[in-house]
Amino acid sequence: MKTAAIILNILIIILEMAGASRSEMKVTLRTFVFYTQISNAMTFISSILLILFGSRPWTVMLRYTSCCFMLMTFIIVIFVLVPMSREVKKLLFSGTGLYFHLLCPLTSIASYILFESHAHLWILPTVLTFIYGMAMLYLNYIGKVDGPYPFFRVRRQSKTATLLWMTALTCLIAFLSFILSRA
């Protein structure tokens, strides 16, 4: 493994811890209804494992999957959540948003593309994201969760809107995963 990958993954760990220290949320199972939290936790763990065990097939696959999740997080924040909420500063330049939506995703993706071994099983992040999406839709439908993102709020939007959102998001993660697998 390249020295640059080790240095960047150490930086990722530091950034993840800095973001977590700014979080006012208690880490519970409910924390993981957020795709952002899942992607950042996976990135934190995958960076530690990559440093400890090197570029083994399973660490490479975990890093790849976490980078796909981080890229999805970044794209959704930039092109969906910021335009919908108009909270650019909150989502990108302050508090946990600075770390979890901007610095950690960009550092992780740059490290993966430029310095790490690559995985090519693009379907895995797509399937895992689809499973997450279906779980969130179900939890919204039965009233156990509200959101956490506007496109999961099935009680506040039409079935057509839900279907279009889920189709678009599934296609997006498939596309991003494919592109990242070829980087």
JSON list of N, CA and C in Angstrom, two decimals, residues 41-86:
[
{"chain": "A", "resi": 41, "resn": "ALA", "atom": "N", "xyz": [-19.49, 6.11, 9.30]},
{"chain": "A", "resi": 41, "resn": "ALA", "atom": "CA", "xyz": [-19.05, 5.03, 10.19]},
{"chain": "A", "resi": 41, "resn": "ALA", "atom": "C", "xyz": [-18.30, 3.97, 9.39]},
{"chain": "A", "resi": 42, "resn": "MET", "atom": "N", "xyz": [-18.83, 3.61, 8.23]},
{"chain": "A", "resi": 42, "resn": "MET", "atom": "CA", "xyz": [-18.18, 2.62, 7.39]},
{"chain": "A", "resi": 42, "resn": "MET", "atom": "C", "xyz": [-16.81, 3.12, 6.92]},
{"chain": "A", "resi": 43, "resn": "THR", "atom": "N", "xyz": [-16.72, 4.39, 6.60]},
{"chain": "A", "resi": 43, "resn": "THR", "atom": "CA", "xyz": [-15.44, 4.97, 6.17]},
{"chain": "A", "resi": 43, "resn": "THR", "atom": "C", "xyz": [-14.44, 4.97, 7.32]},
{"chain": "A", "resi": 44, "resn": "PHE", "atom": "N", "xyz": [-14.86, 5.35, 8.49]},
{"chain": "A", "resi": 44, "resn": "PHE", "atom": "CA", "xyz": [-14.00, 5.34, 9.68]},
{"chain": "A", "resi": 44, "resn": "PHE", "atom": "C", "xyz": [-13.44, 3.93, 9.91]},
{"chain": "A", "resi": 45, "resn": "ILE", "atom": "N", "xyz": [-14.31, 2.94, 9.92]},
{"chain": "A", "resi": 45, "resn": "ILE", "atom": "CA", "xyz": [-13.90, 1.56, 10.15]},
{"chain": "A", "resi": 45, "resn": "ILE", "atom": "C", "xyz": [-13.02, 1.05, 9.02]},
{"chain": "A", "resi": 46, "resn": "SER", "atom": "N", "xyz": [-13.41, 1.32, 7.78]},
{"chain": "A", "resi": 46, "resn": "SER", "atom": "CA", "xyz": [-12.63, 0.81, 6.64]},
{"chain": "A", "resi": 46, "resn": "SER", "atom": "C", "xyz": [-11.23, 1.43, 6.58]},
{"chain": "A", "resi": 47, "resn": "SER", "atom": "N", "xyz": [-11.11, 2.69, 6.99]},
{"chain": "A", "resi": 47, "resn": "SER", "atom": "CA", "xyz": [-9.80, 3.34, 7.01]},
{"chain": "A", "resi": 47, "resn": "SER", "atom": "C", "xyz": [-8.91, 2.71, 8.08]},
{"chain": "A", "resi": 48, "resn": "ILE", "atom": "N", "xyz": [-9.47, 2.44, 9.24]},
{"chain": "A", "resi": 48, "resn": "ILE", "atom": "CA", "xyz": [-8.71, 1.77, 10.30]},
{"chain": "A", "resi": 48, "resn": "ILE", "atom": "C", "xyz": [-8.25, 0.39, 9.82]},
{"chain": "A", "resi": 49, "resn": "LEU", "atom": "N", "xyz": [-9.17, -0.37, 9.25]},
{"chain": "A", "resi": 49, "resn": "LEU", "atom": "CA", "xyz": [-8.84, -1.72, 8.80]},
{"chain": "A", "resi": 49, "resn": "LEU", "atom": "C", "xyz": [-7.82, -1.72, 7.66]},
{"chain": "A", "resi": 50, "resn": "LEU", "atom": "N", "xyz": [-7.91, -0.75, 6.77]},
{"chain": "A", "resi": 50, "resn": "LEU", "atom": "CA", "xyz": [-6.95, -0.65, 5.68]},
{"chain": "A", "resi": 50, "resn": "LEU", "atom": "C", "xyz": [-5.54, -0.38, 6.23]},
{"chain": "A", "resi": 51, "resn": "ILE", "atom": "N", "xyz": [-5.45, 0.49, 7.22]},
{"chain": "A", "resi": 51, "resn": "ILE", "atom": "CA", "xyz": [-4.15, 0.79, 7.83]},
{"chain": "A", "resi": 51, "resn": "ILE", "atom": "C", "xyz": [-3.61, -0.45, 8.56]},
{"chain": "A", "resi": 52, "resn": "LEU", "atom": "N", "xyz": [-4.47, -1.14, 9.30]},
{"chain": "A", "resi": 52, "resn": "LEU", "atom": "CA", "xyz": [-4.04, -2.30, 10.08]},
{"chain": "A", "resi": 52, "resn": "LEU", "atom": "C", "xyz": [-3.70, -3.52, 9.24]},
{"chain": "A", "resi": 53, "resn": "PHE", "atom": "N", "xyz": [-4.50, -3.78, 8.20]},
{"chain": "A", "resi": 53, "resn": "PHE", "atom": "CA", "xyz": [-4.36, -5.03, 7.45]},
{"chain": "A", "resi": 53, "resn": "PHE", "atom": "C", "xyz": [-3.88, -4.87, 6.02]},
{"chain": "A", "resi": 54, "resn": "GLY", "atom": "N", "xyz": [-3.77, -3.64, 5.56]},
{"chain": "A", "resi": 54, "resn": "GLY", "atom": "CA", "xyz": [-3.30, -3.41, 4.19]},
{"chain": "A", "resi": 54, "resn": "GLY", "atom": "C", "xyz": [-4.38, -3.71, 3.16]},
{"chain": "A", "resi": 55, "resn": "SER", "atom": "N", "xyz": [-3.95, -3.83, 1.94]},
{"chain": "A", "resi": 55, "resn": "SER", "atom": "CA", "xyz": [-4.87, -3.99, 0.80]},
{"chain": "A", "resi": 55, "resn": "SER", "atom": "C", "xyz": [-5.24, -5.45, 0.56]},
{"chain": "A", "resi": 56, "resn": "ARG", "atom": "N", "xyz": [-5.92, -6.03, 1.50]},
{"chain": "A", "resi": 56, "resn": "ARG", "atom": "CA", "xyz": [-6.46, -7.39, 1.32]},
{"chain": "A", "resi": 56, "resn": "ARG", "atom": "C", "xyz": [-7.78, -7.25, 0.57]},
{"chain": "A", "resi": 57, "resn": "PRO", "atom": "N", "xyz": [-8.22, -8.30, -0.11]},
{"chain": "A", "resi": 57, "resn": "PRO", "atom": "CA", "xyz": [-9.47, -8.18, -0.90]},
{"chain": "A", "resi": 57, "resn": "PRO", "atom": "C", "xyz": [-10.65, -7.64, -0.09]},
{"chain": "A", "resi": 58, "resn": "TRP", "atom": "N", "xyz": [-10.82, -8.07, 1.13]},
{"chain": "A", "resi": 58, "resn": "TRP", "atom": "CA", "xyz": [-11.96, -7.62, 1.93]},
{"chain": "A", "resi": 58, "resn": "TRP", "atom": "C", "xyz": [-11.82, -6.17, 2.39]},
{"chain": "A", "resi": 59, "resn": "THR", "atom": "N", "xyz": [-10.58, -5.71, 2.67]},
{"chain": "A", "resi": 59, "resn": "THR", "atom": "CA", "xyz": [-10.41, -4.31, 3.04]},
{"chain": "A", "resi": 59, "resn": "THR", "atom": "C", "xyz": [-10.60, -3.41, 1.83]},
{"chain": "A", "resi": 60, "resn": "VAL", "atom": "N", "xyz": [-10.15, -3.88, 0.67]},
{"chain": "A", "resi": 60, "resn": "VAL", "atom": "CA", "xyz": [-10.33, -3.12, -0.57]},
{"chain": "A", "resi": 60, "resn": "VAL", "atom": "C", "xyz": [-11.83, -2.99, -0.87]},
{"chain": "A", "resi": 61, "resn": "MET", "atom": "N", "xyz": [-12.58, -4.08, -0.71]},
{"chain": "A", "resi": 61, "resn": "MET", "atom": "CA", "xyz": [-14.02, -4.05, -0.97]},
{"chain": "A", "resi": 61, "resn": "MET", "atom": "C", "xyz": [-14.74, -3.15, 0.02]},
{"chain": "A", "resi": 62, "resn": "LEU", "atom": "N", "xyz": [-14.33, -3.20, 1.27]},
{"chain": "A", "resi": 62, "resn": "LEU", "atom": "CA", "xyz": [-14.96, -2.34, 2.28]},
{"chain": "A", "resi": 62, "resn": "LEU", "atom": "C", "xyz": [-14.67, -0.87, 2.00]},
{"chain": "A", "resi": 63, "resn": "ARG", "atom": "N", "xyz": [-13.42, -0.55, 1.66]},
{"chain": "A", "resi": 63, "resn": "ARG", "atom": "CA", "xyz": [-13.07, 0.83, 1.32]},
{"chain": "A", "resi": 63, "resn": "ARG", "atom": "C", "xyz": [-13.85, 1.30, 0.09]},
{"chain": "A", "resi": 64, "resn": "TYR", "atom": "N", "xyz": [-13.93, 0.43, -0.92]},
{"chain": "A", "resi": 64, "resn": "TYR", "atom": "CA", "xyz": [-14.68, 0.78, -2.14]},
{"chain": "A", "resi": 64, "resn": "TYR", "atom": "C", "xyz": [-16.15, 1.07, -1.80]},
{"chain": "A", "resi": 65, "resn": "THR", "atom": "N", "xyz": [-16.77, 0.18, -1.05]},
{"chain": "A", "resi": 65, "resn": "THR", "atom": "CA", "xyz": [-18.19, 0.35, -0.69]},
{"chain": "A", "resi": 65, "resn": "THR", "atom": "C", "xyz": [-18.38, 1.64, 0.11]},
{"chain": "A", "resi": 66, "resn": "SER", "atom": "N", "xyz": [-17.49, 1.89, 1.07]},
{"chain": "A", "resi": 66, "resn": "SER", "atom": "CA", "xyz": [-17.63, 3.11, 1.87]},
{"chain": "A", "resi": 66, "resn": "SER", "atom": "C", "xyz": [-17.43, 4.35, 1.00]},
{"chain": "A", "resi": 67, "resn": "CYS", "atom": "N", "xyz": [-16.54, 4.28, 0.03]},
{"chain": "A", "resi": 67, "resn": "CYS", "atom": "CA", "xyz": [-16.33, 5.43, -0.87]},
{"chain": "A", "resi": 67, "resn": "CYS", "atom": "C", "xyz": [-17.54, 5.66, -1.77]},
{"chain": "A", "resi": 68, "resn": "CYS", "atom": "N", "xyz": [-18.16, 4.58, -2.22]},
{"chain": "A", "resi": 68, "resn": "CYS", "atom": "CA", "xyz": [-19.39, 4.74, -3.00]},
{"chain": "A", "resi": 68, "resn": "CYS", "atom": "C", "xyz": [-20.47, 5.40, -2.16]},
{"chain": "A", "resi": 69, "resn": "PHE", "atom": "N", "xyz": [-20.61, 4.97, -0.91]},
{"chain": "A", "resi": 69, "resn": "PHE", "atom": "CA", "xyz": [-21.59, 5.56, -0.01]},
{"chain": "A", "resi": 69, "resn": "PHE", "atom": "C", "xyz": [-21.26, 7.03, 0.24]},
{"chain": "A", "resi": 70, "resn": "MET", "atom": "N", "xyz": [-19.98, 7.34, 0.43]},
{"chain": "A", "resi": 70, "resn": "MET", "atom": "CA", "xyz": [-19.58, 8.72, 0.67]},
{"chain": "A", "resi": 70, "resn": "MET", "atom": "C", "xyz": [-19.84, 9.59, -0.56]},
{"chain": "A", "resi": 71, "resn": "LEU", "atom": "N", "xyz": [-19.57, 9.06, -1.74]},
{"chain": "A", "resi": 71, "resn": "LEU", "atom": "CA", "xyz": [-19.83, 9.82, -2.97]},
{"chain": "A", "resi": 71, "resn": "LEU", "atom": "C", "xyz": [-21.33, 10.08, -3.11]},
{"chain": "A", "resi": 72, "resn": "MET", "atom": "N", "xyz": [-22.13, 9.08, -2.80]},
{"chain": "A", "resi": 72, "resn": "MET", "atom": "CA", "xyz": [-23.59, 9.25, -2.83]},
{"chain": "A", "resi": 72, "resn": "MET", "atom": "C", "xyz": [-24.02, 10.32, -1.83]},
{"chain": "A", "resi": 73, "resn": "THR", "atom": "N", "xyz": [-23.47, 10.26, -0.62]},
{"chain": "A", "resi": 73, "resn": "THR", "atom": "CA", "xyz": [-23.77, 11.27, 0.40]},
{"chain": "A", "resi": 73, "resn": "THR", "atom": "C", "xyz": [-23.45, 12.66, -0.12]},
{"chain": "A", "resi": 74, "resn": "PHE", "atom": "N", "xyz": [-22.25, 12.83, -0.65]},
{"chain": "A", "resi": 74, "resn": "PHE", "atom": "CA", "xyz": [-21.80, 14.13, -1.16]},
{"chain": "A", "resi": 74, "resn": "PHE", "atom": "C", "xyz": [-22.72, 14.65, -2.26]},
{"chain": "A", "resi": 75, "resn": "ILE", "atom": "N", "xyz": [-23.04, 13.80, -3.23]},
{"chain": "A", "resi": 75, "resn": "ILE", "atom": "CA", "xyz": [-23.88, 14.20, -4.38]},
{"chain": "A", "resi": 75, "resn": "ILE", "atom": "C", "xyz": [-25.28, 14.58, -3.90]},
{"chain": "A", "resi": 76, "resn": "ILE", "atom": "N", "xyz": [-25.87, 13.78, -3.02]},
{"chain": "A", "resi": 76, "resn": "ILE", "atom": "CA", "xyz": [-27.22, 14.07, -2.53]},
{"chain": "A", "resi": 76, "resn": "ILE", "atom": "C", "xyz": [-27.24, 15.36, -1.72]},
{"chain": "A", "resi": 77, "resn": "VAL", "atom": "N", "xyz": [-26.23, 15.59, -0.91]},
{"chain": "A", "resi": 77, "resn": "VAL", "atom": "CA", "xyz": [-26.18, 16.85, -0.14]},
{"chain": "A", "resi": 77, "resn": "VAL", "atom": "C", "xyz": [-26.09, 18.03, -1.09]},
{"chain": "A", "resi": 78, "resn": "ILE", "atom": "N", "xyz": [-25.18, 17.96, -2.06]},
{"chain": "A", "resi": 78, "resn": "ILE", "atom": "CA", "xyz": [-24.94, 19.08, -2.98]},
{"chain": "A", "resi": 78, "resn": "ILE", "atom": "C", "xyz": [-26.14, 19.35, -3.88]},
{"chain": "A", "resi": 79, "resn": "PHE", "atom": "N", "xyz": [-26.70, 18.30, -4.46]},
{"chain": "A", "resi": 79, "resn": "PHE", "atom": "CA", "xyz": [-27.72, 18.48, -5.50]},
{"chain": "A", "resi": 79, "resn": "PHE", "atom": "C", "xyz": [-29.17, 18.29, -5.05]},
{"chain": "A", "resi": 80, "resn": "VAL", "atom": "N", "xyz": [-29.39, 17.79, -3.82]},
{"chain": "A", "resi": 80, "resn": "VAL", "atom": "CA", "xyz": [-30.77, 17.60, -3.35]},
{"chain": "A", "resi": 80, "resn": "VAL", "atom": "C", "xyz": [-31.01, 18.36, -2.05]},
{"chain": "A", "resi": 81, "resn": "LEU", "atom": "N", "xyz": [-30.24, 18.05, -1.02]},
{"chain": "A", "resi": 81, "resn": "LEU", "atom": "CA", "xyz": [-30.53, 18.62, 0.30]},
{"chain": "A", "resi": 81, "resn": "LEU", "atom": "C", "xyz": [-30.23, 20.12, 0.39]},
{"chain": "A", "resi": 82, "resn": "VAL", "atom": "N", "xyz": [-29.12, 20.56, -0.16]},
{"chain": "A", "resi": 82, "resn": "VAL", "atom": "CA", "xyz": [-28.82, 21.99, -0.13]},
{"chain": "A", "resi": 82, "resn": "VAL", "atom": "C", "xyz": [-29.86, 22.78, -0.92]},
{"chain": "A", "resi": 83, "resn": "PRO", "atom": "N", "xyz": [-30.18, 22.40, -2.17]},
{"chain": "A", "resi": 83, "resn": "PRO", "atom": "CA", "xyz": [-31.22, 23.16, -2.88]},
{"chain": "A", "resi": 83, "resn": "PRO", "atom": "C", "xyz": [-32.59, 23.13, -2.19]},
{"chain": "A", "resi": 84, "resn": "MET", "atom": "N", "xyz": [-32.95, 21.99, -1.57]},
{"chain": "A", "resi": 84, "resn": "MET", "atom": "CA", "xyz": [-34.25, 21.91, -0.90]},
{"chain": "A", "resi": 84, "resn": "MET", "atom": "C", "xyz": [-34.30, 22.74, 0.37]},
{"chain": "A", "resi": 85, "resn": "SER", "atom": "N", "xyz": [-33.23, 22.73, 1.13]},
{"chain": "A", "resi": 85, "resn": "SER", "atom": "CA", "xyz": [-33.23, 23.42, 2.43]},
{"chain": "A", "resi": 85, "resn": "SER", "atom": "C", "xyz": [-32.64, 24.83, 2.38]},
{"chain": "A", "resi": 86, "resn": "ARG", "atom": "N", "xyz": [-31.81, 25.07, 1.39]},
{"chain": "A", "resi": 86, "resn": "ARG", "atom": "CA", "xyz": [-31.08, 26.34, 1.24]},
{"chain": "A", "resi": 86, "resn": "ARG", "atom": "C", "xyz": [-30.19, 26.63, 2.46]}
]
